[in-house]
Amino acid sequence: MIFHKFSSDKERRSFGGSCFLELQYCRFPHDTEIDKIISVDSVRHWKLDSLYVYEDDESFEVFINEYIGIFSSGIYCNGKSGPLDTYGINYYSPEQLSVIIQKLTDKKPAEYEILLDWLDSSTEYNGIYILGI
């Protein structure tokens, strides 16, 4: 299983501590400046509605191999953008999500339906983050 959801922090910690990539909704209002959105001080980890990818098993490799091309051009905390940074902040705007959803639909990587369902709920938010380990 690539994507995990947890009903509590205790459940997540007992599964794998803090060794996860976290796919998290960006809860800032749509008119928030990008500098605030990508600020290290603004991002809070471990949301219960996040999706998690566990780093210590083969699912992490599957995620990287199958999703790295889909999650390109994320905005880092330094304002630059590029490929998925598995150790930092990656922000994807609502506009980028439509491209990501199209890539998921076209490529159909492993377990993409789980991610598509989760992304369907992202329309009420200001994009998403992928937070590195």
Coordinates of N, CA, C and O in Angstrom, one line a residue:
M1 N 0.8 -1.2 0.0 CA 0.0 0.0 0.0 C 0.9 1.2 0.0 O 1.8 1.4 0.8
I2 N 0.7 2.1 -0.9 CA 1.5 3.4 -1.1 C 0.9 4.4 -0.1 O 1.7 5.0 0.6
F3 N -0.4 4.7 -0.2 CA -0.9 5.8 0.6 C -1.6 5.3 1.8 O -2.4 4.4 1.8
H4 N -1.3 6.0 2.9 CA -1.9 5.7 4.2 C -2.7 6.8 4.8 O -2.3 8.0 4.5
K5 N -3.7 6.5 5.5 CA -4.5 7.5 6.3 C -4.5 7.0 7.7 O -4.6 5.8 7.9
F6 N -4.5 8.0 8.6 CA -4.5 7.6 10.0 C -5.6 8.4 10.8 O -5.8 9.5 10.5
S7 N -6.2 7.7 11.7 CA -7.3 8.4 12.5 C -6.8 9.1 13.7 O -7.6 9.9 14.3
S8 N -5.5 9.0 14.0 CA -5.0 9.7 15.1 C -3.4 9.7 15.0 O -2.8 8.9 14.3
D9 N -2.8 10.7 15.7 CA -1.4 10.7 15.7 C -0.8 9.5 16.3 O 0.3 9.0 15.9
K10 N -1.5 9.0 17.3 CA -1.0 7.7 18.0 C -0.9 6.6 17.0 O 0.0 5.8 17.0
E11 N -2.0 6.5 16.2 CA -2.0 5.4 15.2 C -0.8 5.6 14.2 O -0.1 4.6 13.8
R12 N -0.6 6.8 13.7 CA 0.5 7.1 12.8 C 1.9 6.8 13.4 O 2.7 6.1 12.8
R13 N 2.1 7.2 14.7 CA 3.3 7.0 15.3 C 3.6 5.5 15.6 O 4.7 5.0 15.4
S14 N 2.6 4.7 15.9 CA 2.8 3.3 16.1 C 3.0 2.6 14.8 O 3.7 1.6 14.8
F15 N 2.6 3.1 13.7 CA 2.8 2.5 12.4 C 4.3 2.8 11.9 O 4.9 1.9 11.5
G16 N 4.7 4.0 12.1 CA 6.0 4.3 11.5 C 6.6 5.6 12.0 O 7.5 6.2 11.4
G17 N 6.2 6.1 13.2 CA 6.8 7.3 13.7 C 6.6 8.5 12.9 O 5.5 8.9 12.6
S18 N 7.7 9.1 12.4 CA 7.6 10.3 11.6 C 8.3 10.2 10.3 O 8.6 11.1 9.6
C19 N 8.5 9.0 9.8 CA 9.2 8.7 8.6 C 8.3 8.6 7.4 O 8.1 7.5 6.8
F20 N 7.6 9.7 7.1 CA 6.6 9.8 6.0 C 6.8 11.0 5.2 O 7.2 12.1 5.7
L21 N 6.4 10.9 3.9 CA 6.1 12.0 3.1 C 4.6 12.3 3.4 O 3.8 11.4 3.6
E22 N 4.3 13.6 3.6 CA 2.9 13.9 3.9 C 2.3 14.7 2.8 O 2.8 15.8 2.4
L23 N 1.2 14.3 2.2 CA 0.4 15.1 1.2 C -0.7 15.7 2.0 O -1.5 15.1 2.6
Q24 N -0.6 17.1 2.0 CA -1.5 17.9 2.9 C -2.1 19.0 2.1 O -1.6 19.6 1.3
Y25 N -3.4 19.2 2.5 CA -4.1 20.4 1.9 C -3.5 21.7 2.4 O -3.2 21.8 3.6
C26 N -3.4 22.7 1.5 CA -3.0 24.0 2.0 C -4.2 24.8 2.4 O -5.1 25.0 1.6
R27 N -4.3 25.1 3.6 CA -5.5 25.7 4.2 C -5.5 27.3 4.2 O -6.4 27.9 4.7
F28 N -4.4 27.9 3.6 CA -4.4 29.3 3.6 C -5.5 29.8 2.6 O -5.8 29.1 1.6
P29 N -6.0 31.0 2.8 CA -7.0 31.6 1.9 C -6.3 31.7 0.5 O -5.1 31.9 0.4
H30 N -7.2 31.8 -0.5 CA -6.6 31.8 -1.9 C -5.9 33.1 -2.2 O -5.1 33.1 -3.1
D31 N -6.1 34.2 -1.4 CA -5.4 35.4 -1.7 C -4.1 35.6 -0.9 O -3.5 36.6 -0.8
T32 N -3.7 34.5 -0.2 CA -2.4 34.5 0.6 C -1.2 34.6 -0.3 O -1.1 33.9 -1.3
E33 N -0.3 35.5 0.1 CA 1.0 35.6 -0.7 C 1.8 34.3 -0.6 O 1.8 33.6 0.4
I34 N 2.4 34.0 -1.7 CA 3.2 32.8 -1.9 C 4.3 32.7 -0.8 O 4.6 31.6 -0.3
D35 N 4.9 33.8 -0.4 CA 6.0 33.7 0.6 C 5.4 33.2 1.9 O 6.2 32.5 2.6
K36 N 4.2 33.5 2.3 CA 3.6 32.9 3.5 C 3.3 31.5 3.3 O 3.5 30.6 4.2
I37 N 2.8 31.1 2.2 CA 2.4 29.7 1.9 C 3.5 28.8 2.0 O 3.4 27.7 2.5
I38 N 4.7 29.2 1.5 CA 5.9 28.3 1.5 C 6.8 28.5 2.6 O 7.8 27.8 2.7
S39 N 6.5 29.3 3.6 CA 7.3 29.6 4.7 C 7.4 28.4 5.6 O 6.4 27.8 6.0
V40 N 8.6 28.0 6.0 CA 8.8 26.9 6.9 C 8.0 27.1 8.2 O 7.5 26.2 8.8
D41 N 7.9 28.3 8.7 CA 7.2 28.7 9.9 C 5.7 28.6 9.8 O 5.0 28.5 10.8
S42 N 5.2 28.5 8.6 CA 3.7 28.5 8.4 C 3.2 27.1 8.2 O 2.0 26.9 8.4
V43 N 4.0 26.1 7.9 CA 3.6 24.8 7.6 C 3.6 24.0 8.9 O 4.5 23.9 9.6
R44 N 2.5 23.3 9.2 CA 2.3 22.4 10.3 C 2.1 21.0 9.8 O 1.1 20.7 9.1
H45 N 2.9 20.1 10.3 CA 2.8 18.7 9.8 C 1.7 17.9 10.6 O 1.1 18.4 11.6
W46 N 1.4 16.7 10.1 CA 0.6 15.7 10.8 C -0.9 16.0 10.9 O -1.5 15.9 12.0
K47 N -1.5 16.3 9.8 CA -2.9 16.6 9.7 C -3.6 15.2 9.5 O -3.1 14.3 8.8
L48 N -4.8 15.1 10.2 CA -5.5 13.8 10.1 C -6.1 13.5 8.8 O -6.4 12.4 8.4
D49 N -6.3 14.6 8.0 CA -6.9 14.4 6.6 C -5.8 14.3 5.5 O -6.1 14.2 4.4
S50 N -4.6 14.2 5.9 CA -3.5 14.0 5.0 C -3.4 12.6 4.5 O -3.8 11.7 5.2
L51 N -2.7 12.4 3.4 CA -2.2 11.1 2.9 C -0.7 11.0 3.3 O 0.0 12.0 3.2
Y52 N -0.3 9.8 3.6 CA 1.1 9.6 4.0 C 1.7 8.5 3.1 O 1.0 7.5 2.8
V53 N 3.0 8.7 2.8 CA 3.7 7.6 2.1 C 4.9 7.3 3.1 O 5.7 8.1 3.4
Y54 N 4.9 6.0 3.5 CA 5.9 5.5 4.4 C 7.2 5.4 3.8 O 7.3 4.7 2.7
E55 N 8.3 5.9 4.4 CA 9.6 6.0 3.7 C 10.3 4.7 3.9 O 11.2 4.3 3.1
D56 N 10.0 3.9 4.9 CA 10.8 2.7 5.2 C 10.4 1.4 4.6 O 10.6 0.3 5.1
D57 N 9.6 1.4 3.5 CA 9.3 0.2 2.8 C 9.3 0.4 1.3 O 9.6 1.5 0.8
E58 N 9.0 -0.6 0.6 CA 9.1 -0.5 -0.9 C 8.0 0.4 -1.5 O 8.2 0.9 -2.6
S59 N 7.0 0.8 -0.7 CA 6.0 1.7 -1.3 C 6.6 3.1 -1.6 O 6.1 3.8 -2.5
F60 N 7.6 3.5 -0.8 CA 8.3 4.7 -1.1 C 8.9 4.7 -2.4 O 8.8 5.7 -3.2
E61 N 9.6 3.7 -2.7 CA 10.3 3.5 -4.1 C 9.2 3.5 -5.2 O 9.4 4.2 -6.2
V62 N 8.1 2.8 -5.0 CA 7.1 2.8 -6.0 C 6.5 4.2 -6.2 O 6.4 4.7 -7.3
F63 N 6.3 5.0 -5.1 CA 5.8 6.3 -5.2 C 6.8 7.2 -6.0 O 6.4 7.9 -6.9
I64 N 8.0 7.1 -5.6 CA 9.0 7.9 -6.3 C 9.1 7.6 -7.8 O 9.0 8.4 -8.7
N65 N 9.2 6.3 -8.1 CA 9.3 5.9 -9.5 C 8.1 6.2 -10.3 O 8.2 6.6 -11.5
E66 N 6.9 6.1 -9.8 CA 5.7 6.3 -10.5 C 5.1 7.7 -10.5 O 4.3 8.1 -11.3
Y67 N 5.5 8.5 -9.4 CA 4.8 9.8 -9.2 C 5.8 11.0 -9.4 O 5.3 12.1 -9.5
I68 N 7.1 10.7 -9.5 CA 8.0 11.8 -9.6 C 7.8 12.7 -10.8 O 7.9 14.0 -10.7
G69 N 7.4 12.2 -11.9 CA 7.1 13.0 -13.1 C 5.8 13.7 -13.0 O 5.5 14.7 -13.7
I70 N 4.9 13.2 -12.2 CA 3.6 13.8 -12.0 C 3.7 15.0 -11.1 O 3.0 16.1 -11.4
F71 N 4.5 14.9 -10.1 CA 4.6 16.0 -9.1 C 5.9 16.8 -9.5 O 6.9 16.8 -8.7
S72 N 5.9 17.5 -10.6 CA 7.0 18.3 -11.0 C 6.7 19.8 -10.8 O 5.5 20.1 -10.6
S73 N 7.6 20.6 -10.7 CA 7.4 22.1 -10.6 C 6.7 22.5 -9.3 O 6.1 23.5 -9.3
G74 N 6.9 21.8 -8.3 CA 6.5 22.2 -7.0 C 7.3 23.4 -6.6 O 8.4 23.6 -6.9
I75 N 6.7 24.3 -5.7 CA 7.4 25.5 -5.3 C 8.0 25.2 -3.9 O 7.3 24.8 -3.0
Y76 N 9.3 25.4 -3.8 CA 10.0 25.1 -2.6 C 10.0 26.3 -1.6 O 9.6 27.4 -2.0
C77 N 10.4 26.1 -0.4 CA 10.4 27.1 0.6 C 11.3 28.3 0.3 O 11.1 29.4 0.8
N78 N 12.2 28.1 -0.7 CA 13.1 29.2 -1.1 C 12.5 30.0 -2.3 O 13.1 30.9 -2.8
G79 N 11.3 29.6 -2.7 CA 10.6 30.3 -3.8 C 11.0 29.7 -5.2 O 10.3 30.0 -6.2
K80 N 11.9 28.8 -5.3 CA 12.3 28.2 -6.5 C 11.4 27.0 -6.8 O 10.7 26.6 -5.8
S81 N 11.4 26.4 -7.9 CA 10.6 25.3 -8.2 C 11.4 24.2 -9.0 O 12.4 24.6 -9.6
G82 N 10.9 23.0 -8.9 CA 11.7 21.9 -9.6 C 11.0 20.6 -9.3 O 9.9 20.5 -8.8
P83 N 11.8 19.5 -9.4 CA 11.3 18.2 -9.2 C 11.0 18.0 -7.7 O 11.4 18.8 -6.8
L84 N 10.2 17.0 -7.4 CA 9.8 16.7 -6.0 C 11.0 16.6 -5.1 O 12.0 15.9 -5.3
D85 N 11.0 17.4 -4.0 CA 12.0 17.4 -3.0 C 11.5 16.6 -1.8 O 10.6 17.0 -1.1
T86 N 12.1 15.4 -1.7 CA 11.6 14.5 -0.6 C 12.0 14.8 0.8 O 11.7 14.2 1.7
Y87 N 12.8 15.9 0.9 CA 13.3 16.4 2.2 C 12.8 17.8 2.6 O 13.2 18.3 3.6
G88 N 11.9 18.4 1.7 CA 11.5 19.7 2.0 C 10.0 20.0 1.7 O 9.3 19.0 1.5
I89 N 9.7 21.3 1.6 CA 8.3 21.7 1.3 C 8.2 21.8 -0.2 O 9.0 22.3 -0.9
N90 N 7.1 21.2 -0.7 CA 6.7 21.3 -2.1 C 5.3 21.8 -2.1 O 4.4 21.1 -1.6
Y91 N 5.0 22.9 -2.7 CA 3.7 23.5 -2.8 C 3.2 23.4 -4.2 O 3.9 23.7 -5.2
Y92 N 1.9 23.0 -4.4 CA 1.3 22.9 -5.7 C 0.0 23.8 -5.6 O -0.9 23.5 -4.8
S93 N -0.1 24.7 -6.5 CA -1.3 25.6 -6.5 C -2.5 24.9 -7.1 O -2.4 23.9 -7.7
P94 N -3.7 25.5 -6.9 CA -4.9 25.0 -7.5 C -4.7 24.8 -9.0 O -5.2 23.8 -9.6
E95 N -4.1 25.7 -9.7 CA -3.9 25.6 -11.1 C -3.0 24.4 -11.5 O -3.3 23.7 -12.4
Q96 N -2.0 24.2 -10.7 CA -1.1 23.0 -10.9 C -1.8 21.7 -10.7 O -1.5 20.7 -11.3
L97 N -2.8 21.7 -9.8 CA -3.5 20.5 -9.5 C -4.3 20.0 -10.6 O -4.4 18.8 -10.8
S98 N -4.8 20.9 -11.5 CA -5.6 20.4 -12.6 C -4.6 19.7 -13.6 O -5.0 18.6 -14.2
V99 N -3.4 20.1 -13.7 CA -2.4 19.4 -14.5 C -2.0 18.1 -13.9 O -1.9 17.0 -14.6
I100 N -1.9 18.1 -12.6 CA -1.5 16.8 -11.9 C -2.7 15.8 -12.0 O -2.4 14.6 -12.3
I101 N -3.9 16.2 -11.9 CA -5.0 15.3 -12.1 C -5.1 14.8 -13.5 O -5.3 13.6 -13.6
Q102 N -4.8 15.6 -14.5 CA -4.8 15.1 -15.8 C -3.7 14.1 -16.0 O -3.9 13.0 -16.7
K103 N -2.5 14.3 -15.5 CA -1.4 13.3 -15.6 C -1.7 12.0 -14.9 O -1.4 10.9 -15.4
L104 N -2.4 12.1 -13.7 CA -2.8 10.9 -13.0 C -3.8 10.1 -13.9 O -3.7 8.9 -14.0
T105 N -4.7 10.8 -14.5 CA -5.7 10.1 -15.3 C -5.1 9.5 -16.5 O -5.5 8.4 -16.9
D106 N -4.2 10.1 -17.1 CA -3.5 9.6 -18.3 C -2.6 8.5 -18.0 O -2.6 7.4 -18.7
K107 N -1.7 8.6 -17.0 CA -0.7 7.6 -16.7 C -1.1 6.5 -15.8 O -0.6 5.4 -15.9
K108 N -2.1 6.7 -15.0 CA -2.7 5.7 -14.1 C -1.6 4.9 -13.3 O -1.5 3.7 -13.4
P109 N -0.8 5.7 -12.5 CA 0.2 5.0 -11.7 C -0.5 4.1 -10.6 O -1.7 4.3 -10.4
A110 N 0.3 3.3 -9.9 CA -0.2 2.5 -8.9 C -1.0 3.3 -7.8 O -0.5 4.3 -7.4
E111 N -2.2 2.8 -7.5 CA -3.0 3.4 -6.5 C -3.5 4.8 -6.8 O -3.8 5.6 -5.9
Y112 N -3.5 5.2 -8.1 CA -3.8 6.6 -8.4 C -5.2 6.9 -8.0 O -5.5 8.1 -7.8
E113 N -6.1 6.0 -8.0 CA -7.5 6.2 -7.6 C -7.6 6.8 -6.2 O -8.4 7.7 -5.9
I114 N -6.8 6.3 -5.3 CA -6.8 6.8 -3.9 C -6.4 8.3 -3.9 O -7.0 9.1 -3.2
L115 N -5.3 8.6 -4.6 CA -4.9 10.0 -4.7 C -5.9 10.9 -5.4 O -6.1 12.0 -5.0
L116 N -6.5 10.4 -6.5 CA -7.6 11.2 -7.2 C -8.7 11.5 -6.2 O -9.2 12.6 -6.2
D117 N -9.2 10.5 -5.5 CA -10.2 10.7 -4.5 C -9.9 11.8 -3.5 O -10.6 12.7 -3.2
W118 N -8.6 11.7 -3.0 CA -8.2 12.7 -2.0 C -8.1 14.1 -2.7 O -8.5 15.1 -2.1
L119 N -7.6 14.2 -3.9 CA -7.5 15.4 -4.6 C -8.8 16.1 -4.9 O -8.9 17.3 -5.0
D120 N -9.9 15.2 -5.1 CA -11.2 15.8 -5.3 C -11.6 16.7 -4.2 O -12.3 17.7 -4.4
S121 N -11.2 16.4 -3.0 CA -11.5 17.3 -1.8 C -10.6 18.5 -1.8 O -10.9 19.4 -1.0
S122 N -9.6 18.6 -2.6 CA -8.7 19.7 -2.5 C -9.2 21.0 -3.2 O -8.7 22.1 -3.0
T123 N -10.3 20.9 -3.9 CA -10.9 22.1 -4.6 C -11.3 23.2 -3.6 O -11.3 24.4 -4.0
E124 N -11.6 22.9 -2.4 CA -12.0 23.9 -1.4 C -10.8 24.5 -0.7 O -10.9 25.5 0.0
Y125 N -9.6 24.0 -1.0 CA -8.3 24.5 -0.4 C -7.5 25.3 -1.4 O -7.8 25.3 -2.6
N126 N -6.4 25.8 -1.0 CA -5.5 26.6 -1.8 C -4.4 25.7 -2.3 O -3.2 26.0 -2.0
G127 N -4.7 24.6 -2.9 CA -3.6 23.7 -3.4 C -3.3 22.7 -2.3 O -4.0 22.5 -1.4
I128 N -2.1 22.1 -2.6 CA -1.6 21.1 -1.6 C -0.1 21.2 -1.4 O 0.6 21.9 -2.2
Y129 N 0.3 20.6 -0.4 CA 1.7 20.4 -0.1 C 2.1 18.9 -0.2 O 1.3 18.1 0.1
I130 N 3.4 18.7 -0.6 CA 4.0 17.4 -0.3 C 5.1 17.8 0.7 O 6.1 18.6 0.2
L131 N 5.1 17.3 1.9 CA 6.0 17.7 2.9 C 7.0 16.5 3.0 O 6.6 15.4 3.3
G132 N 8.3 16.8 2.9 CA 9.3 15.8 2.9 C 9.6 15.3 4.3 O 9.1 15.8 5.3
I133 N 10.4 14.3 4.3 CA 10.7 13.5 5.5 C 11.5 14.4 6.5 O 12.3 15.1 6.1

